[in-house]
CSV table of C-alpha atoms in Angstrom, one decimal:
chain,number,residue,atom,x,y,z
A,1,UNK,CA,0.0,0.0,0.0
A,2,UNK,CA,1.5,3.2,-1.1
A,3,UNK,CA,4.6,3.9,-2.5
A,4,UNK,CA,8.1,2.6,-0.8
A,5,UNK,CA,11.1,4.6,-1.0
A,6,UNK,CA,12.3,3.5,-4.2
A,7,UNK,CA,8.7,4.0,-6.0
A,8,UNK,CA,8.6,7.1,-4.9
A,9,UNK,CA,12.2,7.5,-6.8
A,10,UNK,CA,11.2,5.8,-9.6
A,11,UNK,CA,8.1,8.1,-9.8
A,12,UNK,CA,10.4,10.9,-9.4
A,13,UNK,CA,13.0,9.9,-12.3
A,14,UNK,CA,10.1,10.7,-14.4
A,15,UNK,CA,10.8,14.3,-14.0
A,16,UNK,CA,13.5,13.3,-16.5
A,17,UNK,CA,13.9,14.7,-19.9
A,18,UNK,CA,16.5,14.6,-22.7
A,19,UNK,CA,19.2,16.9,-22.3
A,20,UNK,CA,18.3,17.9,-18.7
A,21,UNK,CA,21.2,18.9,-16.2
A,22,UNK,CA,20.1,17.8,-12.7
A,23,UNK,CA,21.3,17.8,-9.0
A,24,UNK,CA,20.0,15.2,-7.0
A,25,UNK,CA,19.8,16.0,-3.0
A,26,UNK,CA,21.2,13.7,-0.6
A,27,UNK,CA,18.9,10.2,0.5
A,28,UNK,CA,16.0,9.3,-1.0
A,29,UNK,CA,16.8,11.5,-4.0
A,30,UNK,CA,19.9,9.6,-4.6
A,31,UNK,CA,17.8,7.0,-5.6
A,32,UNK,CA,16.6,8.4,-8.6
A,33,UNK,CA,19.7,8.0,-10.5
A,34,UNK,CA,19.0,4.0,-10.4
A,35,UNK,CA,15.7,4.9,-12.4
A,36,UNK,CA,16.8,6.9,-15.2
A,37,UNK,CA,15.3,5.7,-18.6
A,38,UNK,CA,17.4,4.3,-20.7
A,39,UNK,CA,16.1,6.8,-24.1
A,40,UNK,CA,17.1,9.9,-22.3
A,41,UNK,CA,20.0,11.7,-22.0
A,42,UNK,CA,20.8,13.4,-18.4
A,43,UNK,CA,23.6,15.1,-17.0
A,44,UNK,CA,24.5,14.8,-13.2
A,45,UNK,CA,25.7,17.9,-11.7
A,46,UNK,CA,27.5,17.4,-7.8
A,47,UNK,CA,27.5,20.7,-6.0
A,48,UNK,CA,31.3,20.0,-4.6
A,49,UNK,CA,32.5,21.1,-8.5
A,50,UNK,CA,31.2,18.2,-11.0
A,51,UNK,CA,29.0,17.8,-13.9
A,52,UNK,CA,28.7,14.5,-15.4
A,53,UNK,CA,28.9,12.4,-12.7
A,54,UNK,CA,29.0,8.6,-12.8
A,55,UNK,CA,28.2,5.4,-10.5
A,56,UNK,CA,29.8,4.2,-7.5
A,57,UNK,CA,33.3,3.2,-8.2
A,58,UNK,CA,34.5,-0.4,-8.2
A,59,UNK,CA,36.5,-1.9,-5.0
A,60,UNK,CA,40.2,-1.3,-6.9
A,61,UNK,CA,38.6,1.9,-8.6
A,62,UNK,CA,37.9,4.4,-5.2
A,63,UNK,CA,40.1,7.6,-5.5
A,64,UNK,CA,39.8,9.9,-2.5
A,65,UNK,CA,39.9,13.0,-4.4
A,66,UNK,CA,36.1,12.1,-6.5
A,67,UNK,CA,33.6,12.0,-4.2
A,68,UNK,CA,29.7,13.9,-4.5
A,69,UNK,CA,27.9,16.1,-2.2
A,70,UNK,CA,27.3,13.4,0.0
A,71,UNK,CA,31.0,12.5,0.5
A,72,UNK,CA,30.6,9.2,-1.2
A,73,UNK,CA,33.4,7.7,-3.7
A,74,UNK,CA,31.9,8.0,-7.5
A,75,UNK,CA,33.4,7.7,-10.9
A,76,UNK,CA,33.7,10.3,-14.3
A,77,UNK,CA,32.4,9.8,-17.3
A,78,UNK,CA,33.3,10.5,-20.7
A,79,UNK,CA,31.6,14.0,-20.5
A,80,UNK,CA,32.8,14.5,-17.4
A,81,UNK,CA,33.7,18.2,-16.0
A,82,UNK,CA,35.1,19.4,-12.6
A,83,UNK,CA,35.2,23.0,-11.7
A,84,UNK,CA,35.5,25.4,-8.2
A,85,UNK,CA,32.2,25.7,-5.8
A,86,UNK,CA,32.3,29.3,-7.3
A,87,UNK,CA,31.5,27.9,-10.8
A,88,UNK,CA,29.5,25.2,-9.5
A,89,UNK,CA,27.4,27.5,-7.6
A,90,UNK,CA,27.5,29.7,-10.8
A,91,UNK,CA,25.3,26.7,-12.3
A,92,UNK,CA,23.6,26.3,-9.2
A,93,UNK,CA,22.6,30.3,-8.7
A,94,UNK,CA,22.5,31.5,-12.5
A,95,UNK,CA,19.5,29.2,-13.7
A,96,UNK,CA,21.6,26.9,-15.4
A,97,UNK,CA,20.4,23.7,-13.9
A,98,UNK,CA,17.1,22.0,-15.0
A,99,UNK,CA,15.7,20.3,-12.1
A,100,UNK,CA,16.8,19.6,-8.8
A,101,UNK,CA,14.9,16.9,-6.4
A,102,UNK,CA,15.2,17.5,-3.1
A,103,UNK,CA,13.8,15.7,0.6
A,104,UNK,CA,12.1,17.6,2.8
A,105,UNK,CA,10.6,17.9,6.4
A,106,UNK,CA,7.7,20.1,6.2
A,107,UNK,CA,6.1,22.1,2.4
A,108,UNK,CA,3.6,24.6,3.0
A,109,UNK,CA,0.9,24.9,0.1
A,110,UNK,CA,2.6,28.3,-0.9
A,111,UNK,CA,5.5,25.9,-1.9
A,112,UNK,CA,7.6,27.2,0.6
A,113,UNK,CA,9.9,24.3,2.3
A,114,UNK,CA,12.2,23.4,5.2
A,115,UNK,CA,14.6,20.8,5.3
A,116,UNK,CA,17.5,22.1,7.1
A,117,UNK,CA,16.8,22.9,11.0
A,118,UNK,CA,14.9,21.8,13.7
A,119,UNK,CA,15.1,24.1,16.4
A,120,UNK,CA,16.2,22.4,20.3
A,121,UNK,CA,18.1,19.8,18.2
A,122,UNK,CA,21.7,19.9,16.5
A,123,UNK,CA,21.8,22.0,13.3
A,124,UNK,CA,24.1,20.6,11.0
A,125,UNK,CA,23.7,23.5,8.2
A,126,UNK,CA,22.0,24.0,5.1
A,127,UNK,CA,24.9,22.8,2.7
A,128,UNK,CA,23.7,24.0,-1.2
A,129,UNK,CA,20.0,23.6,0.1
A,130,UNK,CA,19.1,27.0,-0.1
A,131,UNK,CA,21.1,27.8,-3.1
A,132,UNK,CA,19.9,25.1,-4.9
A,133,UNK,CA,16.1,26.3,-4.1
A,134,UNK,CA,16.5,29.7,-5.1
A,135,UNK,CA,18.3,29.2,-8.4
A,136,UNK,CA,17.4,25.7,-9.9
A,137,UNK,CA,14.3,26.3,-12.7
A,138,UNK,CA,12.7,23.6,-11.2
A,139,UNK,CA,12.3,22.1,-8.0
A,140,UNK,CA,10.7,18.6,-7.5
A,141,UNK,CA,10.5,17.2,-3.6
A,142,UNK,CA,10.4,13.6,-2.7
A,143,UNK,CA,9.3,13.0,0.8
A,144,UNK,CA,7.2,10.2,3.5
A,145,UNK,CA,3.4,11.8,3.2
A,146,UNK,CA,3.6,11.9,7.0
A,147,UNK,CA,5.9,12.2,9.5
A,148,UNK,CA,6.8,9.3,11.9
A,149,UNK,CA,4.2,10.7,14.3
A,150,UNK,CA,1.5,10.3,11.8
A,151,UNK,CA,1.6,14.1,12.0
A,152,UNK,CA,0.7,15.7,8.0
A,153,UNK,CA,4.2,17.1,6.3
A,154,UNK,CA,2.0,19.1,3.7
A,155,UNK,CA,0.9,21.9,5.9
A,156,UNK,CA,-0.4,25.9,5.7
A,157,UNK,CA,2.3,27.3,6.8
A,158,UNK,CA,5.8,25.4,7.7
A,159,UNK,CA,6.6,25.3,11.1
A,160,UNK,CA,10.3,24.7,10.8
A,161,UNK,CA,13.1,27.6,9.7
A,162,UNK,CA,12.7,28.0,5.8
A,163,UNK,CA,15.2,26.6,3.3
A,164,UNK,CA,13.7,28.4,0.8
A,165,UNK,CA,10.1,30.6,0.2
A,166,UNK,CA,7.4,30.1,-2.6
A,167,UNK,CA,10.1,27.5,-4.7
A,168,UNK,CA,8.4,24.0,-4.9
A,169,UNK,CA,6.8,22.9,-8.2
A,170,UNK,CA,5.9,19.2,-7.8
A,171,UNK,CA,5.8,16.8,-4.2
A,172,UNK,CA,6.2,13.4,-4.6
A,173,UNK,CA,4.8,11.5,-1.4
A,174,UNK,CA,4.0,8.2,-0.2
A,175,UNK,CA,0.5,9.0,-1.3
A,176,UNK,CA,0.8,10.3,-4.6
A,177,UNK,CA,2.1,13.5,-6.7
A,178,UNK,CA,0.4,17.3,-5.7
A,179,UNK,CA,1.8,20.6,-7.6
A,180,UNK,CA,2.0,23.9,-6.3
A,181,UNK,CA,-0.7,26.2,-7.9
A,182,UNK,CA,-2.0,29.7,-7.6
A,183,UNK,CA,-4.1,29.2,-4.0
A,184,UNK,CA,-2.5,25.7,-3.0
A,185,UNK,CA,-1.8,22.1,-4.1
A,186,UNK,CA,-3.2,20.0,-6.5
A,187,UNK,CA,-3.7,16.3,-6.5
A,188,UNK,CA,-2.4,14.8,-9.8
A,189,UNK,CA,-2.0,11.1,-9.2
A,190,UNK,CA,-2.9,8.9,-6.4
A,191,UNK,CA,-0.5,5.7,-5.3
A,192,UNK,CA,-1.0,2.2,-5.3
A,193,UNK,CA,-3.4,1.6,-2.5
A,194,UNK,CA,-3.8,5.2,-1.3
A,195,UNK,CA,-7.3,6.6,-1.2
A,196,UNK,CA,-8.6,10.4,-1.6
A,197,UNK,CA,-10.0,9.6,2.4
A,198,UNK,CA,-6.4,8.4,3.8
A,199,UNK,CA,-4.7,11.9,1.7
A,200,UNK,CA,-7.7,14.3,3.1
A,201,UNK,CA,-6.8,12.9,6.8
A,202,UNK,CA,-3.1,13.2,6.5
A,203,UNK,CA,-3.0,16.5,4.5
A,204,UNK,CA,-2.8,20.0,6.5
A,205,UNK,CA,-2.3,22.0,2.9
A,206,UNK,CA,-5.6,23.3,1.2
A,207,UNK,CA,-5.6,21.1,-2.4
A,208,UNK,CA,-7.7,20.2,-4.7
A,209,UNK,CA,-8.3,17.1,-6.7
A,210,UNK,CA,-7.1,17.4,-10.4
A,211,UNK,CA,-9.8,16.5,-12.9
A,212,UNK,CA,-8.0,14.1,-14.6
A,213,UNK,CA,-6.6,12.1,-11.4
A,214,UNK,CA,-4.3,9.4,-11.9
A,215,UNK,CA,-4.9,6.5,-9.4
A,216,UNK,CA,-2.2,3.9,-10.4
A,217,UNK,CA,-2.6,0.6,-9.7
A,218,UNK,CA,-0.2,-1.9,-7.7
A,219,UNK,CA,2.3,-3.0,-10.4
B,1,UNK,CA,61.4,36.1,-4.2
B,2,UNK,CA,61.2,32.2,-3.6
B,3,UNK,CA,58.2,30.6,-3.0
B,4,UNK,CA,59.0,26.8,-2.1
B,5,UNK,CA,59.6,26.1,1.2
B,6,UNK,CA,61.2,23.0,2.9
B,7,UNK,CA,57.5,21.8,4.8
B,8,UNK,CA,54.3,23.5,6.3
B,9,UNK,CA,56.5,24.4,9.0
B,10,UNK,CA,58.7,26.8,7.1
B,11,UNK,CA,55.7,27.8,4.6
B,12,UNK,CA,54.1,28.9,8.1
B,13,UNK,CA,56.8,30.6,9.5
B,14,UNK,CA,55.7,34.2,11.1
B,15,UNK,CA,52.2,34.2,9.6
B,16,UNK,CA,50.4,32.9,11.9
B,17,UNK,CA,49.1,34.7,15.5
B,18,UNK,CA,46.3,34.4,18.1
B,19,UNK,CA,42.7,35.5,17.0
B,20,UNK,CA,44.1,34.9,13.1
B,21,UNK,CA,41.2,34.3,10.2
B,22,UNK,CA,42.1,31.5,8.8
B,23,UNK,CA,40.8,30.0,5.1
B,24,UNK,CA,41.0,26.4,5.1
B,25,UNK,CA,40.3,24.6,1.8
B,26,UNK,CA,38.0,21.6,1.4
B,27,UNK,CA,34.8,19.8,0.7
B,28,UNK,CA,34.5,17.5,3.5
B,29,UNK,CA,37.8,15.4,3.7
B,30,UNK,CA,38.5,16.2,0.3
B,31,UNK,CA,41.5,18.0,-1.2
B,32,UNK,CA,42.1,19.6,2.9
B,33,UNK,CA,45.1,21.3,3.8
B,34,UNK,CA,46.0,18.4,6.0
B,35,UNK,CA,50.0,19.3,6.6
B,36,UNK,CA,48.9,23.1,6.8
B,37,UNK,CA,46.1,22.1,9.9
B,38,UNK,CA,49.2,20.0,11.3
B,39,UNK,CA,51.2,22.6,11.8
B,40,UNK,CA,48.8,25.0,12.7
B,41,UNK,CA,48.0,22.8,15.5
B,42,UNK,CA,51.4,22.1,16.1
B,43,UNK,CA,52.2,26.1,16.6
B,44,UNK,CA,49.7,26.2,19.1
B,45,UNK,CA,47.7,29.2,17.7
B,46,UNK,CA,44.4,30.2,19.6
B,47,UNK,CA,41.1,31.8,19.4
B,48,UNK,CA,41.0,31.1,15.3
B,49,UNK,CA,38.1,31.5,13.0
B,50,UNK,CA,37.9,29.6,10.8
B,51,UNK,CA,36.4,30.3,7.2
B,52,UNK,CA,35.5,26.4,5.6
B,53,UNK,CA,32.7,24.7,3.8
B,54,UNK,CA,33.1,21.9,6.7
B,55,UNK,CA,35.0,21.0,10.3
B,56,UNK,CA,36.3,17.9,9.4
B,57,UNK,CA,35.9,14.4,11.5
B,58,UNK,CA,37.0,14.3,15.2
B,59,UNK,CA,40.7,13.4,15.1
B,60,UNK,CA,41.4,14.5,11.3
B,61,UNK,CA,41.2,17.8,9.2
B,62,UNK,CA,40.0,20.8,11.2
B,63,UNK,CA,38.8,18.4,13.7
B,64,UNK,CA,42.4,18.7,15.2
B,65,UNK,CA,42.3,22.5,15.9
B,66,UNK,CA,39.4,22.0,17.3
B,67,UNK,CA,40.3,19.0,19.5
B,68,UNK,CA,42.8,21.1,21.1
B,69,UNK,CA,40.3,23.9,21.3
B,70,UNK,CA,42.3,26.4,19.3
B,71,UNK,CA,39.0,27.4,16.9
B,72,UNK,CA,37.0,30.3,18.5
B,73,UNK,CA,34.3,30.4,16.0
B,74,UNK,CA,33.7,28.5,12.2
B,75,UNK,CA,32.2,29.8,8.8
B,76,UNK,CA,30.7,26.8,7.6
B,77,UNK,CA,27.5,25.8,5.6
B,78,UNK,CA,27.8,21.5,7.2
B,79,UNK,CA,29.4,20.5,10.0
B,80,UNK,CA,27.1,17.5,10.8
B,81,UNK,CA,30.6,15.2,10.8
B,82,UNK,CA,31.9,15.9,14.2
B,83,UNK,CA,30.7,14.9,17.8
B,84,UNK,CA,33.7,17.3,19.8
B,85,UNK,CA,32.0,20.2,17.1
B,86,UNK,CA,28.8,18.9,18.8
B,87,UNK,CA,29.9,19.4,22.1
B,88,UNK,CA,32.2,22.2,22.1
B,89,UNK,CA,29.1,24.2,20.2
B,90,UNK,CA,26.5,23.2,22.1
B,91,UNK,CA,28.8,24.2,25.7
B,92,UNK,CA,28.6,27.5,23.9
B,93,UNK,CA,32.8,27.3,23.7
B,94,UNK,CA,32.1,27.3,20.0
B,95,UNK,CA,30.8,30.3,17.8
B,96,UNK,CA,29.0,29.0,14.3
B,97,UNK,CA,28.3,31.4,11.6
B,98,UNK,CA,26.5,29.2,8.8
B,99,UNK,CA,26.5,30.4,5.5
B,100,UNK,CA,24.5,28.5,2.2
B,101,UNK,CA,27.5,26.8,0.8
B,102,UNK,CA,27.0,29.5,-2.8
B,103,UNK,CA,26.6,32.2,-0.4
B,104,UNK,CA,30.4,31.0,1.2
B,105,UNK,CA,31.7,30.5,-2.0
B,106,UNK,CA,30.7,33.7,-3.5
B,107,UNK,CA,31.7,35.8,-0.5
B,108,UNK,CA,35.0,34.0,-0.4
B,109,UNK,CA,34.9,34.6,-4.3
B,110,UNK,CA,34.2,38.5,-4.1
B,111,UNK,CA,36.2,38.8,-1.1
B,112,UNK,CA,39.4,38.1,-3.4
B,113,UNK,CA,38.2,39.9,-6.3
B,114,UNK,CA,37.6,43.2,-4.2
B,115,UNK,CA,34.1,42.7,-4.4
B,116,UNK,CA,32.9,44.1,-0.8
B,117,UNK,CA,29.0,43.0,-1.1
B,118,UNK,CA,26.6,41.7,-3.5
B,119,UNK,CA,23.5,40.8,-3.9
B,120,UNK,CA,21.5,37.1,-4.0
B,121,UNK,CA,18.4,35.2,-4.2
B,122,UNK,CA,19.6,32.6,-2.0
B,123,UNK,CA,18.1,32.5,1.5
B,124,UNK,CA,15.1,35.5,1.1
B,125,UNK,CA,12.6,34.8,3.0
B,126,UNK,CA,14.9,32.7,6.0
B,127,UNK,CA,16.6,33.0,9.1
B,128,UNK,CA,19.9,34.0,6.8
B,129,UNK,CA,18.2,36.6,5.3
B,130,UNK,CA,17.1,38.6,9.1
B,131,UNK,CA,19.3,41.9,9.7
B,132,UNK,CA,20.7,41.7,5.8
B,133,UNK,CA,19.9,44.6,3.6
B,134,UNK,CA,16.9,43.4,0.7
B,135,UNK,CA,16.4,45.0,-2.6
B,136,UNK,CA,14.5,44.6,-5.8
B,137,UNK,CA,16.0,43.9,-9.4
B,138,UNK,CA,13.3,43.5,-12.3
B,139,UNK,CA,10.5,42.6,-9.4
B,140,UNK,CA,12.4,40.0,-7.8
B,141,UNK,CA,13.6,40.5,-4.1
B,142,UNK,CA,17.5,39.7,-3.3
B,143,UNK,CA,19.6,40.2,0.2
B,144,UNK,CA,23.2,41.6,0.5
B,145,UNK,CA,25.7,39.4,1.3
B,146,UNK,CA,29.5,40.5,2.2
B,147,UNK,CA,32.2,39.4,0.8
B,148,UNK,CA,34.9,37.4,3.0
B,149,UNK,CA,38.8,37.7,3.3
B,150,UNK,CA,41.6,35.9,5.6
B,151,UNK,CA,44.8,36.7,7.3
B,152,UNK,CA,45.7,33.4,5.9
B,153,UNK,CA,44.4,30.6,3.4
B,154,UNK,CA,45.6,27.8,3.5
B,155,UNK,CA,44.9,25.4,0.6
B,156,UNK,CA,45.4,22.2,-1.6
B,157,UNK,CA,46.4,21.6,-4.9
B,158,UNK,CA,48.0,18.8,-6.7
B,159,UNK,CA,50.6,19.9,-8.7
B,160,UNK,CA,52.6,23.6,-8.8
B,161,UNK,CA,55.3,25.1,-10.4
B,162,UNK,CA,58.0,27.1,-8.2
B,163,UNK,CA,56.1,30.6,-9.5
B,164,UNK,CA,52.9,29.0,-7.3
B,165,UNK,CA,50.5,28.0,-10.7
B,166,UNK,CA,48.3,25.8,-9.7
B,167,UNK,CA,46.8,22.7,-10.6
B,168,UNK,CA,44.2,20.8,-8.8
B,169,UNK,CA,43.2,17.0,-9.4
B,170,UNK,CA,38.9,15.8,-9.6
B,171,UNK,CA,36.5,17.0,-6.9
B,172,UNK,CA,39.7,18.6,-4.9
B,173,UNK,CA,39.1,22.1,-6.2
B,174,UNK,CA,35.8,22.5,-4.5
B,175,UNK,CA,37.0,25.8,-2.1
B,176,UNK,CA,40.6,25.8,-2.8
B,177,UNK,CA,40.9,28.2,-5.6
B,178,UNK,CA,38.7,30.9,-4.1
B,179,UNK,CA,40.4,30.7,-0.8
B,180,UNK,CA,43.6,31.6,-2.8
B,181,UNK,CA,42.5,34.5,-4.0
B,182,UNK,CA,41.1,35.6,-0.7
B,183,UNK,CA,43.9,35.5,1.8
B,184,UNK,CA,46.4,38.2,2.5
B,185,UNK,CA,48.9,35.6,2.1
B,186,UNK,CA,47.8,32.5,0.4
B,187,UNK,CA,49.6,28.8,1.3
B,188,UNK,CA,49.6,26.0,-1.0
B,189,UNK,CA,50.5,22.4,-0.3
B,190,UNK,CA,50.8,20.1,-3.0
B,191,UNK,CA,51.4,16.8,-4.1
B,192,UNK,CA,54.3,17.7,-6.6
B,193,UNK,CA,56.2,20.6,-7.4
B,194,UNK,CA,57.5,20.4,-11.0
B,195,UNK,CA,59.9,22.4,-13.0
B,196,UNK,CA,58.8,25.8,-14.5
B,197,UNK,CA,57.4,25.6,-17.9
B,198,UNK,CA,56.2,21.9,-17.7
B,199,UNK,CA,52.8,23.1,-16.9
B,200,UNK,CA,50.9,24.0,-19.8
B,201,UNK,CA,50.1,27.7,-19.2
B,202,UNK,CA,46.4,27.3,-20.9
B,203,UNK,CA,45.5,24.7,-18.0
B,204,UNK,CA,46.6,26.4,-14.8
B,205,UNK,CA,43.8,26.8,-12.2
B,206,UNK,CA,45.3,29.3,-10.2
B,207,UNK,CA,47.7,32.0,-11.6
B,208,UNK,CA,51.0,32.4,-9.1
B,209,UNK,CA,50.0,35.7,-8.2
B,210,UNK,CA,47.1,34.2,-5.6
B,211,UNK,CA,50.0,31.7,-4.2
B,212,UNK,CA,53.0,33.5,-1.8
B,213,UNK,CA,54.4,30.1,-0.7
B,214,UNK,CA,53.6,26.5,-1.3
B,215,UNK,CA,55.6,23.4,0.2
B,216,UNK,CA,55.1,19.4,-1.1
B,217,UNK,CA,52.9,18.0,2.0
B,218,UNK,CA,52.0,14.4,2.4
B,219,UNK,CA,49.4,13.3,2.5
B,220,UNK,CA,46.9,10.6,3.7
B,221,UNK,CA,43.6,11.4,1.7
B,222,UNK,CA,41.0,10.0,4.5
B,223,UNK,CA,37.9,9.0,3.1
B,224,UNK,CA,34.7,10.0,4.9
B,225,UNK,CA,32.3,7.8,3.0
B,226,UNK,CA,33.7,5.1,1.0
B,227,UNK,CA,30.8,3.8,-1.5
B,228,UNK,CA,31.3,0.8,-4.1
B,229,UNK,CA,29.9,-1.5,-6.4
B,230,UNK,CA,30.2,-5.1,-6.8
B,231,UNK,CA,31.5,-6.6,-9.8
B,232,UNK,CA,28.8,-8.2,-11.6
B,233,UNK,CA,29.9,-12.2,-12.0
B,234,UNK,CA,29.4,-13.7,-15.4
């Protein structure tokens, strides 16, 4: 019932399309490179100074000085490209990255988000978080529907420190795929097993129901 | 004037005082100024802050300054890696200033290029944008930020010549080149110093001007987060 973690990257590498240079948060969004369709033509961009960035290296293949944003050992490519974080952050800042899929903790149904602080507990800092909200053109979130309280993530207003204000296009949850719209969310597609009952009672945000909803079925 | 010195020791020699701003270069564990940290440590220094994307791991990279509790306060956008940074900030011995890691990069950026302030997107609307100055271009809203500069950098590359070009190797050039242009005397550490002219002058990173002294360090390249793949058997 409802997507898992992977569906929900899966459902996300749908974003996808040919010729698109993307930054993939750390997690969940990691996941998305494993579902890339094989027709289409992406670029990987790591916010450490890399575009073109390849899969986990081989045991005799690790080199300490390649690693992503996450501080894992990766590979190059063919088209591969390193730069400064000034550059990087150049691509980052300037528009010049297509899509960037993100977690989150709380999105309000302005499209506003926060992933980066909860106050009373250890802040570890935003990293490119807020950079990458503010100047990617288009920002997709992948995120549980609910937090581990059972408590809604889609809210009015987010109670948590902003990452960034008004910047969310598209939220993929356990539950199914909302945009951000003038006046709130909309409801685009329903998961496997989720029902428009079980959304209404774990959703704070004011949405609607799109027209044309897509309720997939369990593959 | 002769920039190659004998080791980080020497490189260091008479730059470095109590209360210093130091630039450290870095993503993580990646392309650090590990002999640079050693002897910074080793010299005792106090009360530094330090300008870095990160604070190392406890025991390695900036962790070691701050084991022996010679950082007063860090510039930093993540220092999630570090359990003495956990304690020492949350004892209030530790001052934190985070910065978006483009916000860092650019003020580190201007800050070399003589750039005292400019103007972003990043962080409207968030607890990085209170007390900062806000102003509209073409009907978009952006806040000031100010750019950064050190007494010191100190910083990574992989190869040099003996006029202090630079080249750096992979993801290792994250902050380094910046940080070069921002200090008010800029070290490098390197891998290899080779003879003048072997460089190719069209693929030099960082002209020698940035650089007043480098030294060849060694180093151990720690890995924070080694990640492979299996080989798939036929």
């Amino acid at each position: 019932m409802a997507w898992t973690r992977d569906e929900m990257a899966a459902r996300a590498a749908q974003e996808l399309e040919d010729g698109f240079y993307v930054n993939l948060g750390i997690g969940i969004p990691t996941l998305v490179a494993n579902h890339i369709a094989e027709d289409i033509d992406v670029t990987l961009q790591s916010e450490n100074g890399m575009l073109g960035m390849g899969p986990f290296p081989y045991d005799d293949e690790v080199d300490p000085d390649l690693i992503n944003a996450g501080k894992q050992t990766i590979t190059e490519l063919r088209r591969t490209s390193y730069f400064s974080s000034a550059d990087s952050f150049a691509m980052i800042r300037g528009g010049h990255i297509d899509l960037s899929i993100l977690g989150a903790m709380e999105i309000s149904e302005t499209g506003d988000i926060a992933n980066w602080m909860i106050p009373g507990k250890l802040v570890k800092g935003m990293g490119g978080a807020m950079d990458l909200v503010a100047g990617v053109k288009r920002v997709v979130v992948i995120m549980d529907h609910a937090n581990k309280k059972g408590e809604p993530k889609l809210l009015k207003e987010c109670s948590l420190p902003l990452t960034g204000q008004a910047c969310v296009h598209r939220i993929i949850t356990t539950l199914g795929v909302f945009d951000v719209v003038e006046g709130g969310l909309n409801l685009i597609e329903l998961a496997p097993g989720a029902t428009l009952e079980l959304v209404a009672e774990q959703t704070e945000a004011k949405y609607t129901v799109a027209d044309n909803l897509i309720a997939h079925e369990a593959a | 004037m002769k920039k190659v010195f004998a080791d980080a020791q020497a490189a260091l020699d008479g730059l470095v005082f109590d209360g210093m701003t130091v630039m450290a270069g870095g993503f993580g564990l990646c392309g650090i100024p590990e002999n640079s940290i050693a002897a910074l440590h080793k010299a005792g220094v106090k009360d530094l802050t330090v300008i870095s994307n990160n604070c190392g791991v406890d025991g390695f990279g900036l962790g070691v300054l701050l084991d022996a509790k010679q950082i007063k306060k860090m510039v930093s956008s993540y220092v999630g890696e570090n359990k003495e940074f956990e304690r020492q900030f949350l004892s209030g011995e530790l001052e934190l200033e985070f910065n978006p890691q483009g916000t860092l990069a650019e003020r580190i950026r201007a800050g070399g290029a003589g750039i005292p302030g400019f103007f972003t997107k990043t962080g409207v609307g968030t607890l990085i944008a209170e007390g900062k100055e806000h102003r509209e271009f073409d009907g978009e809203t952006y806040i000031m930020e100010t750019g950064l500069k050190a007494d010191i950098s100190i910083v990574k590359a992989w190869k040099a010549d003996p006029e202090g070009n630079l080249v750096f190797r992979k993801t290792a050039r994250n902050f380094n080149p910046m940080m070069a242009t921002a200090g008010k005397v800029t070290v490098a550490e390197v891998e290899e110093v080779v003879e003048l002219g072997s460089l190719d002058p069209d693929e030099i990173h960082t002209p020698g001007i940035f650089v007043q002294r480098l030294f060849v360090g060694s180093f151990e390249k720690r890995i924070e987060q080694r990640t492979i793949r299996e080989r798939e058997v036929a």
